[in-house]
Every structure is written in structure tokens, then in C-alpha cells.
Amino acid sequence: MRNSLIIIIIIAVMLSRAGADTGEVDMSSKVREPAVAGSFYPGDPSSLAKMIAGMMAKTSKPDIPGEVVALIVPHAGYIYSGPVASHAFKAIQGYEYKDVIVISPCHVEAFSGAAVYSGDAYRTPFGDIKINHELSGKIAGSSEYVELSDKGHRLTSRGGEHSLEVELPFLQTMLGEFGLVAIVMGSQDFATCRGLAEAIAGVCRGRDDILIVASSDLSHFHDYKKAKNLDLRIVESINQYDYKTLHNDLENRKVEACGGGPIVTAMIASEMAGANGAKVVNYANSGDVSGDSSSVVGYLAGVIYKGEKDRKVYEINIEEDETDEDIDINPASGVDFGLSEHEKKQLLDLAENAIKARLAGENLALNKPEYGGVLAEKRGAFVTLTIEGNLRGCIGYIHAVKPLYETIAEMAVQAAFHDPRFPQLTKPEFKRIEIEISVLTPMIKVVDPIQDVVVGRDGLFLVKGRFSGLLLPQVPVEHNWDRDTFLDQTCLKAGLPPGTWKDTETEIFRFQADIFGGK
């Protein structure tokens, strides 16, 4: 009885929306007409509403240990992939999102990079979904890999792209009205995925009312057993939040996914927006519906979420660290520079007060006699700001150029107001920030990255030509990276392709840090 009531309510809502759109149409607007209504899914709004309501009524809401940031959903005909997709869409039941960014592959047109739809709306049997022009323009203007265009969106002699379109009726059912950013990827190489992800993360930062949706089917036209073996490897990568392995497997044809690029992009963008977990909530293939196991297509439903994370302790194993430097080790915080708890509190208070003063339009006056001993020694250091576990700014001096207390006061202000990745810190945010300080050891040149670099002990500074990038020791631990991934991510931080660390022209330096912090 309860499921029947749900179906009736959804049908009534969908029909009322469709009816509201039968009035006058603005002929000056550019609307992308549905290409596969009536084939991939019902073209009649009543039949479509009944079909979606029936699938949703049979689906239990998955247990997600955090706030939903993104979905991964299949895009085949509803009779095949709809029951799987409903598990992901069910996860957002009760959520409110102002805008939705849908990323899909392209089956009908060849082009480079990614195209953000430049028109005014996408039309479905349920009515028009308006394009959020502001978000679309910001994303398209933030990366050389992304353009504002109707490539991949327009109807061609080969028909129209279905992989983005088929997700929209589900979203209309679950969310009602929302602004749409429609993105089709012509290229799915890692550089495009990364560039598009950074552009998306830029508009998502500071907002919890944007949903990212990645559209992808999995392996195509293998027998049931082989398809499942291929697809479960993708399931494992998603559950492990390992987009690097996933993309490598796709490139090396160890797995198949026509929307692998959208999945990888959604995972990277979500991570940049604060997500730290992913969960595949359903998997099946077309053989489960048709009964034909000789040639099937795989589907999965996944949820990317922002969950609570325990604060990690960054330890150094003394037995593994036979360096030529005489460094005392403090297992609770990394390298021990001899800073007392009182001195650490002094530095944290200094960072807080420097930011507070700048918010008041003033510069903090430093009382030099107050900072003696280690605090007056020249040290490299970074100040990291987070809000509820999400990065809010991080800037520092790599080398020892100023007394430690001056470095901390200056870098706190820089992290709060001049990190180019973030807008300036606001007064309401100031009450919520956590401050972490990393005081660095001198740099040691890495001779053999495989032998010399230890995750959880070392930070890395990589240089090649005019490119350079640094990652602190805590970063690979927070993301559960292995050594090679840590090195690859340092290359990406420098603006270089993964694997550049293997080049003989690349210089790598390692360092350690005394890490401490608090609210």
C-alpha cells in the first residue's frame, strides 16, 4: 500500500510539471530536445513517471556514511540499467540540491576536451531543465580542456547523445527543480579528467548544494562471467577511492567503461570538494534482465560521499630512517625540533591572532622579545587551514628564510587570504577553522625514489625546469596513497604528467616535519 501511494504521488507531481510546460514557449531560447525519449525510456510523461516510480518503490535507500557529493550511474535503456541506477538515485532521497553537474561520455561525435552545453535548457517529457549559465561559464572558463559549446549535445545525423539525457528524468523525479550544468567529454585522457575536475571543484568549493553525476556503463558484449570479472575490478577501485588505478586500468584495457572519464573526473572533483569515500551500492548486467548470458553490458550504481575522518598520527619509523642527519624522532608528531608544548601553543596563537588582525583590517604587531630560542631560528614552515576536515588554505616557505615566528605569522595570513585556490577567508569561517603548522627539516636530495621515499615519513618537493610542486608528509597518509601514487601526485601538483618523477632531468627532494595543530 505504501509503495502504491509513493507511485501515485510521483505520477501526480510529474504530470503537473509536464502540464505546466504546455503553455507558451520562448522561441528565442535554445533548448536541447530529447533524442531517445520513446526508445531508451518512455516518451509519454505518465508512462515515464510510472516506470521510475515502480523502480524507486522496489529500491531501499542505501546506507551511506556521510553527505552525498556525487553519484555514478549507468545510462542504458531503462529496462536494463534503470533498476541499477535507482539505487544511486535513491541515496539522494530527502536531499536538496540547487544545481546538478552531469558528466557523460560522447557516443555520437568526435571532439577534444570537454564541452559544457551553451544553450538554455535540456528538455525531457517532464519539462525543461534550465541551464545554470553562471556555473557553466565558470567551469568552461577555468580550464584549457573545457569549452562552452554544443559539441556532443546537438542532434546529428547519428542521432543525439543519450548518456547525459537518460539521467535527467531520474533527477527531476528525485529533486524537482534544479539548475543544470551539462557536460559531455570528447576526450577521456587523465589530463582532461584532471582539468575538468579542477574546474568543477572550483565552483563546488564552499557549497554543499551541488550534486555531481557521472554517467557510465561498464564492459560491453562479453559473456556473463568475463564481464563480471572485468566489472568487479572497477567496483573495487571505486570502493577503494582509487581513481588512479581505475584510469590506468582503463588506459591499459584491463577494464572497460564507456564513461570511465566521467567517473574519474567525478572522483577527483569530489575529492577536491571534500569527499573522502565512495561506495558501489548495486551492480548487475544486461544478462540479469534478458537472461542472455552470452553477450552482456555491465552497470553499477555508486555514491561518493563526504564522511567523518579520524585525525591521523604521522609517525616515523626510526629503524627505516637511516639518514645522514642526526634528527631526534617524536613518534606522535614527526620530527622533534625541540619545540615545547608552550612554544607550539605560542605559534598556533600567533597564527590565529595574525588572521584575526587582518580580518579587522590591521597587521599584527610582533613583540620580538617574546619569541626566543627555537622560535627565533630560521625555519621553513607551512600553515594549513581546514574547516570540518576540508582544506581551506595552505601556504608556506620551503626553505629557512625567516625566523620561525615571523614565518608562521606571515604564512597564516597568506593561507587565509592569498591562497589562489580559495576566496579570502570570511569572519564567519574564522570561527570554524582549524590551524595546522608543519615545521620543516632541511631538504635532502633523493637519489633513488623507490628506496629513499617513505610514505608517512617524508614530504616531497619536485622540480623540473620551471615547474615545481610540494606535498607535505601528512598528505599521502590522509589519502591512503602508496609511494608511487605519492610521487605521481607530486608531479601533478607541479603541473607535470604522472611518472615525470622517473625522468633523469627531474629533481626530487624529501623532508620531514614537526606537525601540530588545533582549533
Short mmCIF file of C-alpha atoms in Angstrom, two decimals:
data_model
loop_
_atom_site.label_atom_id
_atom_site.label_comp_id
_atom_site.label_asym_id
_atom_site.label_seq_id
_atom_site.Cartn_x
_atom_site.Cartn_y
_atom_site.Cartn_z
CA MET A 1 0.00 0.00 0.00
CA ARG A 2 2.80 2.39 0.93
CA ASN A 3 4.66 1.77 -2.36
CA SER A 4 1.44 2.31 -4.31
CA LEU A 5 0.97 5.65 -2.56
CA ILE A 6 4.54 6.67 -3.45
CA ILE A 7 3.89 5.81 -7.11
CA ILE A 8 0.64 7.82 -7.16
CA ILE A 9 2.33 10.87 -5.60
CA ILE A 10 5.27 10.82 -8.00
CA ILE A 11 2.98 10.39 -11.02
CA ALA A 12 0.86 13.33 -9.91
CA VAL A 13 3.91 15.54 -9.42
CA MET A 14 5.42 14.60 -12.79
CA LEU A 15 2.18 15.13 -14.67
CA SER A 16 1.69 18.51 -13.05
CA ARG A 17 5.19 19.53 -14.16
CA ALA A 18 4.59 18.31 -17.70
CA GLY A 19 1.26 20.12 -17.83
CA ALA A 20 2.84 23.34 -16.62
CA ASP A 21 5.13 23.28 -19.64
CA THR A 22 2.40 23.06 -22.27
CA GLY A 23 1.81 26.81 -22.35
CA GLU A 24 3.67 29.38 -24.39
CA VAL A 25 7.26 28.55 -25.30
CA ASP A 26 10.00 31.13 -25.54
CA MET A 27 11.09 30.59 -29.16
CA SER A 28 14.20 32.71 -28.62
CA SER A 29 15.64 30.18 -26.18
CA LYS A 30 17.92 27.34 -27.27
CA VAL A 31 16.55 24.06 -25.95
CA ARG A 32 18.11 20.67 -26.44
CA GLU A 33 15.26 18.37 -27.46
CA PRO A 34 15.18 14.80 -26.15
CA ALA A 35 16.89 12.36 -28.50
CA VAL A 36 15.96 8.98 -27.03
CA ALA A 37 12.58 9.55 -25.37
CA GLY A 38 10.35 6.77 -26.59
CA SER A 39 13.26 4.37 -27.08
CA PHE A 40 15.61 4.36 -24.09
CA TYR A 41 12.77 5.44 -21.81
CA PRO A 42 9.04 6.22 -22.28
CA GLY A 43 8.26 9.41 -24.16
CA ASP A 44 4.88 9.79 -22.51
CA PRO A 45 5.20 11.59 -19.12
CA SER A 46 2.60 9.39 -17.45
CA SER A 47 4.27 6.15 -18.53
CA LEU A 48 7.69 7.53 -17.65
CA ALA A 49 6.56 8.57 -14.18
CA LYS A 50 5.01 5.15 -13.56
CA MET A 51 8.19 3.37 -14.68
CA ILE A 52 10.52 5.43 -12.49
CA ALA A 53 8.14 5.28 -9.52
CA GLY A 54 7.96 1.50 -9.84
CA MET A 55 11.74 1.15 -9.82
CA MET A 56 12.20 3.54 -6.91
CA ALA A 57 9.49 1.80 -4.87
CA LYS A 58 11.36 -1.50 -5.17
CA THR A 59 14.67 0.05 -4.08
CA SER A 60 15.84 0.51 -0.50
CA LYS A 61 17.76 3.63 0.39
CA PRO A 62 21.44 2.66 0.70
CA ASP A 63 23.33 3.26 3.93
CA ILE A 64 25.85 5.99 3.13
CA PRO A 65 28.20 7.01 5.99
CA GLY A 66 28.30 10.69 5.10
CA GLU A 67 26.99 13.52 2.95
CA VAL A 68 26.37 12.59 -0.71
CA VAL A 69 28.58 14.64 -3.04
CA ALA A 70 28.31 12.67 -6.30
CA LEU A 71 26.61 9.72 -7.98
CA ILE A 72 27.86 7.20 -10.54
CA VAL A 73 25.00 5.84 -12.66
CA PRO A 74 24.56 3.76 -15.84
CA HIS A 75 22.90 5.12 -18.98
CA ALA A 76 21.43 2.23 -20.98
CA GLY A 77 17.76 1.72 -21.70
CA TYR A 78 15.73 1.90 -18.51
CA ILE A 79 14.56 -1.73 -18.69
CA TYR A 80 18.21 -2.80 -18.44
CA SER A 81 20.03 -0.18 -16.35
CA GLY A 82 17.17 1.62 -14.61
CA PRO A 83 16.84 -0.80 -11.68
CA VAL A 84 20.59 -0.41 -11.02
CA ALA A 85 20.55 3.38 -11.40
CA SER A 86 17.65 3.65 -8.96
CA HIS A 87 19.95 2.51 -6.11
CA ALA A 88 22.18 5.54 -6.59
CA PHE A 89 19.32 7.99 -7.10
CA LYS A 90 17.60 6.60 -4.01
CA ALA A 91 20.63 7.75 -1.98
CA ILE A 92 19.69 11.42 -2.57
CA GLN A 93 16.11 10.98 -1.39
CA GLY A 94 15.47 13.79 1.08
CA TYR A 95 18.44 15.84 -0.12
CA GLU A 96 18.06 19.28 -1.64
CA TYR A 97 20.45 20.36 -4.38
CA LYS A 98 20.22 23.73 -6.07
CA ASP A 99 22.37 22.67 -9.03
CA VAL A 100 23.40 19.39 -10.64
CA ILE A 101 26.52 18.86 -12.79
CA VAL A 102 26.08 15.87 -15.10
CA ILE A 103 29.19 14.49 -16.84
CA SER A 104 28.81 11.98 -19.64
CA PRO A 105 30.86 10.40 -22.46
CA CYS A 106 30.13 11.00 -26.13
CA HIS A 107 28.98 8.22 -28.46
CA VAL A 108 27.88 10.26 -31.48
CA GLU A 109 30.55 12.89 -32.17
CA ALA A 110 34.34 13.15 -32.03
CA PHE A 111 35.97 16.19 -30.43
CA SER A 112 38.75 17.03 -27.99
CA GLY A 113 38.36 18.04 -24.38
CA ALA A 114 35.00 18.54 -22.69
CA ALA A 115 32.00 20.59 -23.83
CA VAL A 116 29.73 22.43 -21.41
CA TYR A 117 26.32 22.97 -23.02
CA SER A 118 25.92 26.56 -24.18
CA GLY A 119 22.14 26.50 -24.63
CA ASP A 120 19.32 27.45 -22.28
CA ALA A 121 17.70 24.15 -21.31
CA TYR A 122 17.53 20.38 -21.71
CA ARG A 123 14.04 19.07 -22.42
CA THR A 124 12.55 15.78 -21.17
CA PRO A 125 8.96 14.51 -21.17
CA PHE A 126 8.70 16.03 -17.68
CA GLY A 127 9.55 19.53 -18.94
CA ASP A 128 12.56 21.77 -19.42
CA ILE A 129 15.55 21.86 -17.08
CA LYS A 130 17.16 25.28 -17.17
CA ILE A 131 20.90 25.56 -17.68
CA ASN A 132 22.76 27.44 -14.94
CA HIS A 133 24.67 29.79 -17.24
CA GLU A 134 26.80 31.25 -14.45
CA LEU A 135 28.18 27.90 -13.28
CA SER A 136 28.52 26.65 -16.84
CA GLY A 137 30.52 29.71 -17.83
CA LYS A 138 32.80 29.48 -14.80
CA ILE A 139 33.59 25.82 -15.45
CA ALA A 140 34.19 26.39 -19.17
CA GLY A 141 36.41 29.38 -18.45
CA SER A 142 38.55 27.69 -15.81
CA SER A 143 40.45 25.13 -17.86
CA GLU A 144 42.08 24.82 -21.24
CA TYR A 145 40.48 21.37 -21.51
CA VAL A 146 36.92 22.69 -21.28
CA GLU A 147 34.86 24.87 -23.63
CA LEU A 148 31.35 26.31 -23.75
CA SER A 149 29.86 24.55 -26.77
CA ASP A 150 27.04 22.39 -28.10
CA LYS A 151 29.52 19.71 -29.23
CA GLY A 152 28.29 16.33 -28.06
CA HIS A 153 24.95 17.85 -27.11
CA ARG A 154 23.49 18.68 -30.52
CA LEU A 155 21.40 16.34 -32.60
CA THR A 156 23.42 14.98 -35.53
CA SER A 157 22.90 12.60 -38.42
CA ARG A 158 23.88 9.84 -35.98
CA GLY A 159 21.19 10.93 -33.57
CA GLY A 160 21.69 12.58 -30.21
CA GLU A 161 23.87 11.67 -27.24
CA HIS A 162 21.82 9.59 -24.81
CA SER A 163 24.22 9.15 -21.88
CA LEU A 164 23.50 12.54 -20.31
CA GLU A 165 19.85 12.74 -21.28
CA VAL A 166 18.73 9.49 -19.64
CA GLU A 167 19.85 10.65 -16.18
CA LEU A 168 17.62 13.73 -16.23
CA PRO A 169 14.15 12.19 -15.65
CA PHE A 170 15.51 10.39 -12.57
CA LEU A 171 16.93 13.68 -11.28
CA GLN A 172 13.65 15.51 -11.95
CA THR A 173 11.80 12.80 -10.04
CA MET A 174 14.08 12.95 -7.01
CA LEU A 175 14.88 16.67 -6.85
CA GLY A 176 12.13 18.59 -8.62
CA GLU A 177 13.59 21.82 -9.99
CA PHE A 178 17.33 22.41 -10.18
CA GLY A 179 19.87 24.26 -12.30
CA LEU A 180 21.76 22.06 -14.75
CA VAL A 181 25.35 22.08 -15.92
CA ALA A 182 25.51 19.58 -18.81
CA ILE A 183 28.98 18.32 -19.75
CA VAL A 184 29.94 15.85 -22.46
CA MET A 185 33.54 14.58 -22.61
CA GLY A 186 35.04 14.16 -26.08
CA SER A 187 38.40 13.12 -24.58
CA GLN A 188 38.84 10.94 -21.51
CA ASP A 189 42.63 11.12 -21.01
CA PHE A 190 43.84 11.88 -17.50
CA ALA A 191 44.81 15.46 -18.30
CA THR A 192 41.27 16.21 -19.47
CA CYS A 193 39.78 14.45 -16.44
CA ARG A 194 42.03 16.40 -14.10
CA GLY A 195 41.46 19.74 -15.85
CA LEU A 196 37.69 19.31 -15.89
CA ALA A 197 37.69 18.12 -12.27
CA GLU A 198 39.62 21.19 -11.12
CA ALA A 199 37.16 23.45 -12.96
CA ILE A 200 34.19 21.67 -11.36
CA ALA A 201 35.76 21.71 -7.89
CA GLY A 202 36.26 25.45 -8.25
CA VAL A 203 32.52 26.10 -8.41
CA CYS A 204 31.69 23.45 -5.79
CA ARG A 205 34.06 24.84 -3.17
CA GLY A 206 32.16 26.27 -0.25
CA ARG A 207 28.81 24.89 -1.45
CA ASP A 208 27.01 21.77 -0.25
CA ASP A 209 24.03 22.19 -2.58
CA ILE A 210 25.69 20.99 -5.80
CA LEU A 211 25.42 17.35 -6.89
CA ILE A 212 27.86 15.79 -9.38
CA VAL A 213 26.59 12.92 -11.54
CA ALA A 214 28.89 10.70 -13.62
CA SER A 215 27.21 8.68 -16.37
CA SER A 216 28.84 5.41 -17.42
CA ASP A 217 28.14 1.84 -18.46
CA LEU A 218 30.82 -0.80 -17.93
CA SER A 219 32.06 -3.70 -20.09
CA HIS A 220 30.34 -4.38 -23.41
CA PHE A 221 29.42 -7.65 -25.16
CA HIS A 222 31.43 -10.23 -23.24
CA ASP A 223 29.97 -13.39 -21.78
CA TYR A 224 28.48 -13.09 -18.31
CA LYS A 225 31.47 -14.47 -16.39
CA LYS A 226 34.12 -12.41 -18.18
CA ALA A 227 32.02 -9.26 -17.93
CA LYS A 228 31.59 -9.71 -14.21
CA ASN A 229 35.32 -10.28 -13.68
CA LEU A 230 36.13 -7.10 -15.61
CA ASP A 231 33.46 -5.01 -13.91
CA LEU A 232 34.25 -6.08 -10.36
CA ARG A 233 37.75 -4.71 -10.81
CA ILE A 234 36.15 -1.28 -11.41
CA VAL A 235 33.89 -1.82 -8.40
CA GLU A 236 36.98 -2.43 -6.26
CA SER A 237 38.75 0.72 -7.50
CA ILE A 238 35.70 2.85 -6.74
CA ASN A 239 35.23 1.33 -3.29
CA GLN A 240 38.90 1.99 -2.58
CA TYR A 241 38.55 5.55 -3.95
CA ASP A 242 41.46 4.75 -6.24
CA TYR A 243 40.84 6.76 -9.40
CA LYS A 244 44.48 6.50 -10.43
CA THR A 245 44.37 2.70 -10.67
CA LEU A 246 40.98 2.92 -12.35
CA HIS A 247 42.28 5.24 -15.06
CA ASN A 248 45.43 3.19 -15.57
CA ASP A 249 43.32 0.04 -15.92
CA LEU A 250 41.11 1.78 -18.48
CA GLU A 251 44.09 3.02 -20.49
CA ASN A 252 45.72 -0.41 -20.43
CA ARG A 253 42.40 -2.07 -21.33
CA LYS A 254 42.33 -4.18 -18.21
CA VAL A 255 38.77 -2.95 -17.70
CA GLU A 256 36.09 -1.29 -19.82
CA ALA A 257 33.76 1.65 -19.16
CA CYS A 258 32.40 3.94 -21.84
CA GLY A 259 32.15 6.67 -19.20
CA GLY A 260 35.38 5.94 -17.37
CA GLY A 261 36.47 9.54 -17.85
CA PRO A 262 33.33 10.93 -16.19
CA ILE A 263 33.80 8.52 -13.25
CA VAL A 264 37.44 9.54 -12.76
CA THR A 265 36.55 13.21 -13.14
CA ALA A 266 33.74 12.96 -10.58
CA MET A 267 36.05 11.19 -8.12
CA ILE A 268 38.79 13.82 -8.46
CA ALA A 269 36.38 16.78 -8.33
CA SER A 270 34.56 15.30 -5.33
CA GLU A 271 37.84 14.72 -3.51
CA MET A 272 38.81 18.34 -4.11
CA ALA A 273 35.40 19.35 -2.75
CA GLY A 274 35.99 17.37 0.46
CA ALA A 275 34.74 13.87 -0.34
CA ASN A 276 36.73 11.03 1.21
CA GLY A 277 34.74 7.89 0.49
CA ALA A 278 32.97 6.02 -2.30
CA LYS A 279 30.63 3.05 -2.25
CA VAL A 280 29.19 0.91 -5.04
CA VAL A 281 25.62 0.27 -3.93
CA ASN A 282 24.49 -2.03 -6.77
CA TYR A 283 25.93 -3.98 -9.69
CA ALA A 284 24.27 -6.03 -12.44
CA ASN A 285 24.48 -6.57 -16.18
CA SER A 286 22.01 -6.89 -19.01
CA GLY A 287 22.08 -10.68 -18.71
CA ASP A 288 20.35 -10.38 -15.34
CA VAL A 289 17.37 -8.87 -17.18
CA SER A 290 17.36 -10.56 -20.57
CA GLY A 291 18.52 -13.99 -19.47
CA ASP A 292 21.07 -13.99 -22.29
CA SER A 293 24.49 -14.52 -20.70
CA SER A 294 26.42 -14.84 -23.97
CA SER A 295 26.86 -11.09 -24.62
CA VAL A 296 26.12 -8.59 -21.85
CA VAL A 297 26.69 -4.96 -20.81
CA GLY A 298 27.67 -4.13 -17.22
CA TYR A 299 26.13 -1.48 -14.96
CA LEU A 300 26.92 -0.15 -11.50
CA ALA A 301 25.45 2.44 -9.15
CA GLY A 302 27.88 4.28 -6.92
CA VAL A 303 27.82 7.06 -4.33
CA ILE A 304 30.70 9.40 -3.48
CA TYR A 305 30.39 10.96 -0.06
CA LYS A 306 31.97 13.23 2.49
CA GLY A 307 32.27 11.32 5.76
CA GLU A 308 33.89 11.86 9.13
CA LYS A 309 37.58 11.04 9.25
CA ASP A 310 39.63 10.30 12.31
CA ARG A 311 42.66 12.51 12.66
CA LYS A 312 45.74 10.54 11.73
CA VAL A 313 49.06 10.49 13.56
CA TYR A 314 52.05 10.79 11.25
CA GLU A 315 54.78 8.55 12.55
CA ILE A 316 58.37 7.99 11.56
CA ASN A 317 59.80 4.51 11.95
CA ILE A 318 63.30 5.06 13.29
CA GLU A 319 64.51 1.68 12.07
CA GLU A 320 63.59 2.58 8.49
CA ASP A 321 65.19 6.02 8.63
CA GLU A 322 68.94 5.58 8.48
CA THR A 323 69.63 9.13 7.25
CA ASP A 324 72.91 11.02 7.35
CA GLU A 325 71.24 13.65 9.54
CA ASP A 326 71.19 13.48 13.33
CA ILE A 327 67.46 14.01 13.90
CA ASP A 328 65.57 13.12 17.06
CA ILE A 329 62.26 11.43 16.37
CA ASN A 330 58.96 12.11 18.11
CA PRO A 331 56.53 9.33 17.05
CA ALA A 332 53.49 11.45 17.90
CA SER A 333 54.20 14.33 15.57
CA GLY A 334 57.06 13.60 13.19
CA VAL A 335 60.38 15.33 13.67
CA ASP A 336 61.10 16.88 17.05
CA PHE A 337 62.66 20.34 16.67
CA GLY A 338 62.73 20.78 20.42
CA LEU A 339 59.53 22.83 20.48
CA SER A 340 57.83 22.63 23.85
CA GLU A 341 54.06 22.38 24.14
CA HIS A 342 54.06 26.00 25.30
CA GLU A 343 56.03 27.09 22.20
CA LYS A 344 53.69 25.17 19.92
CA LYS A 345 50.74 26.93 21.53
CA GLN A 346 52.54 30.23 21.05
CA LEU A 347 52.84 29.57 17.32
CA LEU A 348 49.21 28.46 17.00
CA ASP A 349 48.04 31.55 18.90
CA LEU A 350 50.29 33.66 16.69
CA ALA A 351 48.74 32.23 13.53
CA GLU A 352 45.22 32.76 14.88
CA ASN A 353 45.91 36.31 16.01
CA ALA A 354 47.55 37.24 12.70
CA ILE A 355 44.43 36.14 10.80
CA LYS A 356 42.13 37.83 13.32
CA ALA A 357 44.04 41.09 12.98
CA ARG A 358 43.85 41.01 9.19
CA LEU A 359 40.09 40.41 9.34
CA ALA A 360 39.92 43.62 11.41
CA GLY A 361 41.91 45.46 8.74
CA GLU A 362 45.09 45.55 10.79
CA ASN A 363 48.53 43.96 10.77
CA LEU A 364 49.58 42.04 13.86
CA ALA A 365 52.36 43.75 15.79
CA LEU A 366 55.02 41.23 16.76
CA ASN A 367 56.76 41.52 20.11
CA LYS A 368 60.17 40.10 19.18
CA PRO A 369 61.48 39.56 22.73
CA GLU A 370 58.51 37.24 23.31
CA TYR A 371 59.83 34.74 20.76
CA GLY A 372 63.22 33.33 21.66
CA GLY A 373 65.05 30.04 21.32
CA VAL A 374 63.79 27.78 18.53
CA LEU A 375 61.06 30.30 17.66
CA ALA A 376 63.71 32.82 16.68
CA GLU A 377 65.64 30.37 14.49
CA LYS A 378 65.17 30.43 10.73
CA ARG A 379 62.94 27.53 9.71
CA GLY A 380 60.86 26.56 6.72
CA ALA A 381 57.22 26.05 7.65
CA PHE A 382 53.69 25.75 6.28
CA VAL A 383 50.38 26.85 7.75
CA THR A 384 47.35 24.75 6.76
CA LEU A 385 43.77 25.84 7.38
CA THR A 386 40.84 23.43 7.32
CA ILE A 387 37.12 23.68 8.02
CA GLU A 388 35.43 20.45 9.09
CA GLY A 389 38.27 18.48 7.56
CA ASN A 390 38.19 20.31 4.23
CA LEU A 391 41.23 22.23 3.05
CA ARG A 392 40.71 26.00 3.22
CA GLY A 393 44.24 27.24 2.53
CA CYS A 394 47.86 26.10 2.72
CA ILE A 395 50.94 28.20 2.06
CA GLY A 396 54.48 28.19 3.44
CA TYR A 397 58.18 28.71 2.98
CA ILE A 398 60.04 25.66 1.69
CA HIS A 399 63.42 26.90 2.90
CA ALA A 400 64.50 28.65 6.08
CA VAL A 401 64.37 32.33 5.10
CA LYS A 402 62.93 33.98 8.23
CA PRO A 403 62.69 33.36 11.98
CA LEU A 404 60.04 30.74 12.69
CA TYR A 405 57.66 33.10 14.48
CA GLU A 406 57.74 35.57 11.56
CA THR A 407 57.19 32.76 9.07
CA ILE A 408 54.13 31.48 10.94
CA ALA A 409 52.52 34.91 11.28
CA GLU A 410 53.10 35.70 7.61
CA MET A 411 52.05 32.30 6.23
CA ALA A 412 48.88 32.23 8.32
CA VAL A 413 47.75 35.43 6.62
CA GLN A 414 48.83 34.12 3.22
CA ALA A 415 46.93 30.84 3.70
CA ALA A 416 43.80 32.66 4.84
CA PHE A 417 43.70 35.42 2.25
CA HIS A 418 46.07 34.73 -0.61
CA ASP A 419 45.89 31.02 -1.50
CA PRO A 420 44.87 31.31 -5.18
CA ARG A 421 42.73 28.18 -4.92
CA PHE A 422 40.30 29.78 -2.47
CA PRO A 423 38.45 33.05 -1.87
CA GLN A 424 39.55 35.16 1.09
CA LEU A 425 38.60 33.81 4.50
CA THR A 426 35.48 35.43 5.99
CA LYS A 427 34.68 36.29 9.59
CA PRO A 428 32.02 33.53 9.92
CA GLU A 429 34.53 30.99 8.60
CA PHE A 430 37.19 32.21 11.02
CA LYS A 431 35.21 30.80 13.95
CA ARG A 432 35.30 27.34 12.34
CA ILE A 433 38.87 26.98 11.13
CA GLU A 434 41.43 24.55 12.41
CA ILE A 435 45.06 25.56 12.12
CA GLU A 436 47.84 23.06 11.48
CA ILE A 437 51.50 24.03 11.45
CA SER A 438 54.22 21.97 9.76
CA VAL A 439 57.78 22.98 10.65
CA LEU A 440 60.15 21.52 8.07
CA THR A 441 63.58 19.92 8.21
CA PRO A 442 66.16 20.93 5.57
CA MET A 443 65.69 19.32 2.15
CA ILE A 444 67.59 16.13 1.27
CA LYS A 445 68.04 15.26 -2.41
CA VAL A 446 66.51 11.92 -3.38
CA VAL A 447 68.87 9.66 -5.31
CA ASP A 448 66.60 6.63 -5.68
CA PRO A 449 62.87 7.42 -5.22
CA ILE A 450 61.99 3.74 -4.84
CA GLN A 451 64.44 3.25 -1.98
CA ASP A 452 64.58 6.72 -0.41
CA VAL A 453 60.94 7.84 -0.19
CA VAL A 454 58.83 6.56 2.70
CA VAL A 455 55.11 7.38 2.93
CA GLY A 456 54.20 8.71 6.37
CA ARG A 457 57.71 9.97 6.99
CA ASP A 458 58.61 12.17 4.04
CA GLY A 459 57.22 15.21 2.34
CA LEU A 460 58.29 15.77 -1.27
CA PHE A 461 59.46 18.75 -3.30
CA LEU A 462 59.78 18.04 -7.04
CA VAL A 463 61.40 20.30 -9.63
CA LYS A 464 61.70 20.04 -13.41
CA GLY A 465 62.61 23.13 -15.36
CA ARG A 466 60.26 25.94 -14.38
CA PHE A 467 57.78 23.53 -12.81
CA SER A 468 57.80 22.65 -9.12
CA GLY A 469 55.40 21.18 -6.59
CA LEU A 470 55.41 20.27 -2.90
CA LEU A 471 53.28 17.90 -0.82
CA LEU A 472 53.56 17.73 2.97
CA PRO A 473 54.17 14.39 4.77
CA GLN A 474 50.57 14.17 6.01
CA VAL A 475 49.01 14.36 2.54
CA PRO A 476 49.68 10.78 1.31
CA VAL A 477 48.60 9.38 4.66
CA GLU A 478 45.30 11.26 4.54
CA HIS A 479 44.61 9.93 1.04
CA ASN A 480 45.97 6.42 1.65
CA TRP A 481 48.42 6.70 -1.24
CA ASP A 482 51.24 4.26 -1.84
CA ARG A 483 54.73 5.52 -2.68
CA ASP A 484 54.27 5.60 -6.48
CA THR A 485 50.93 7.40 -6.20
CA PHE A 486 52.53 9.92 -3.82
CA LEU A 487 55.26 10.59 -6.39
CA ASP A 488 52.72 10.85 -9.22
CA GLN A 489 50.55 13.24 -7.23
CA THR A 490 53.58 15.44 -6.52
CA CYS A 491 54.15 15.59 -10.29
CA LEU A 492 50.54 16.66 -10.79
CA LYS A 493 50.92 19.30 -8.06
CA ALA A 494 53.85 20.66 -10.08
CA GLY A 495 51.73 20.76 -13.23
CA LEU A 496 53.58 17.80 -14.74
CA PRO A 497 52.27 14.46 -16.03
CA PRO A 498 52.28 11.45 -13.68
CA GLY A 499 55.53 9.50 -13.96
CA THR A 500 57.68 12.60 -14.52
CA TRP A 501 59.49 11.68 -11.31
CA LYS A 502 61.18 8.89 -13.28
CA ASP A 503 62.83 11.36 -15.70
CA THR A 504 66.54 11.92 -15.17
CA GLU A 505 66.02 15.69 -15.52
CA THR A 506 63.59 15.76 -12.59
CA GLU A 507 64.99 16.66 -9.18
CA ILE A 508 63.26 15.31 -6.08
CA PHE A 509 63.88 16.42 -2.51
CA ARG A 510 62.46 14.90 0.64
CA PHE A 511 61.93 16.45 4.03
CA GLN A 512 60.20 15.73 7.31
CA ALA A 513 58.07 17.88 9.57
CA ASP A 514 57.00 18.55 13.12
CA ILE A 515 53.20 18.69 12.70
CA PHE A 516 50.82 20.08 15.29
CA GLY A 517 47.57 21.99 15.36
CA GLY A 518 44.15 22.67 16.80
CA LYS A 519 41.10 24.90 16.61
#
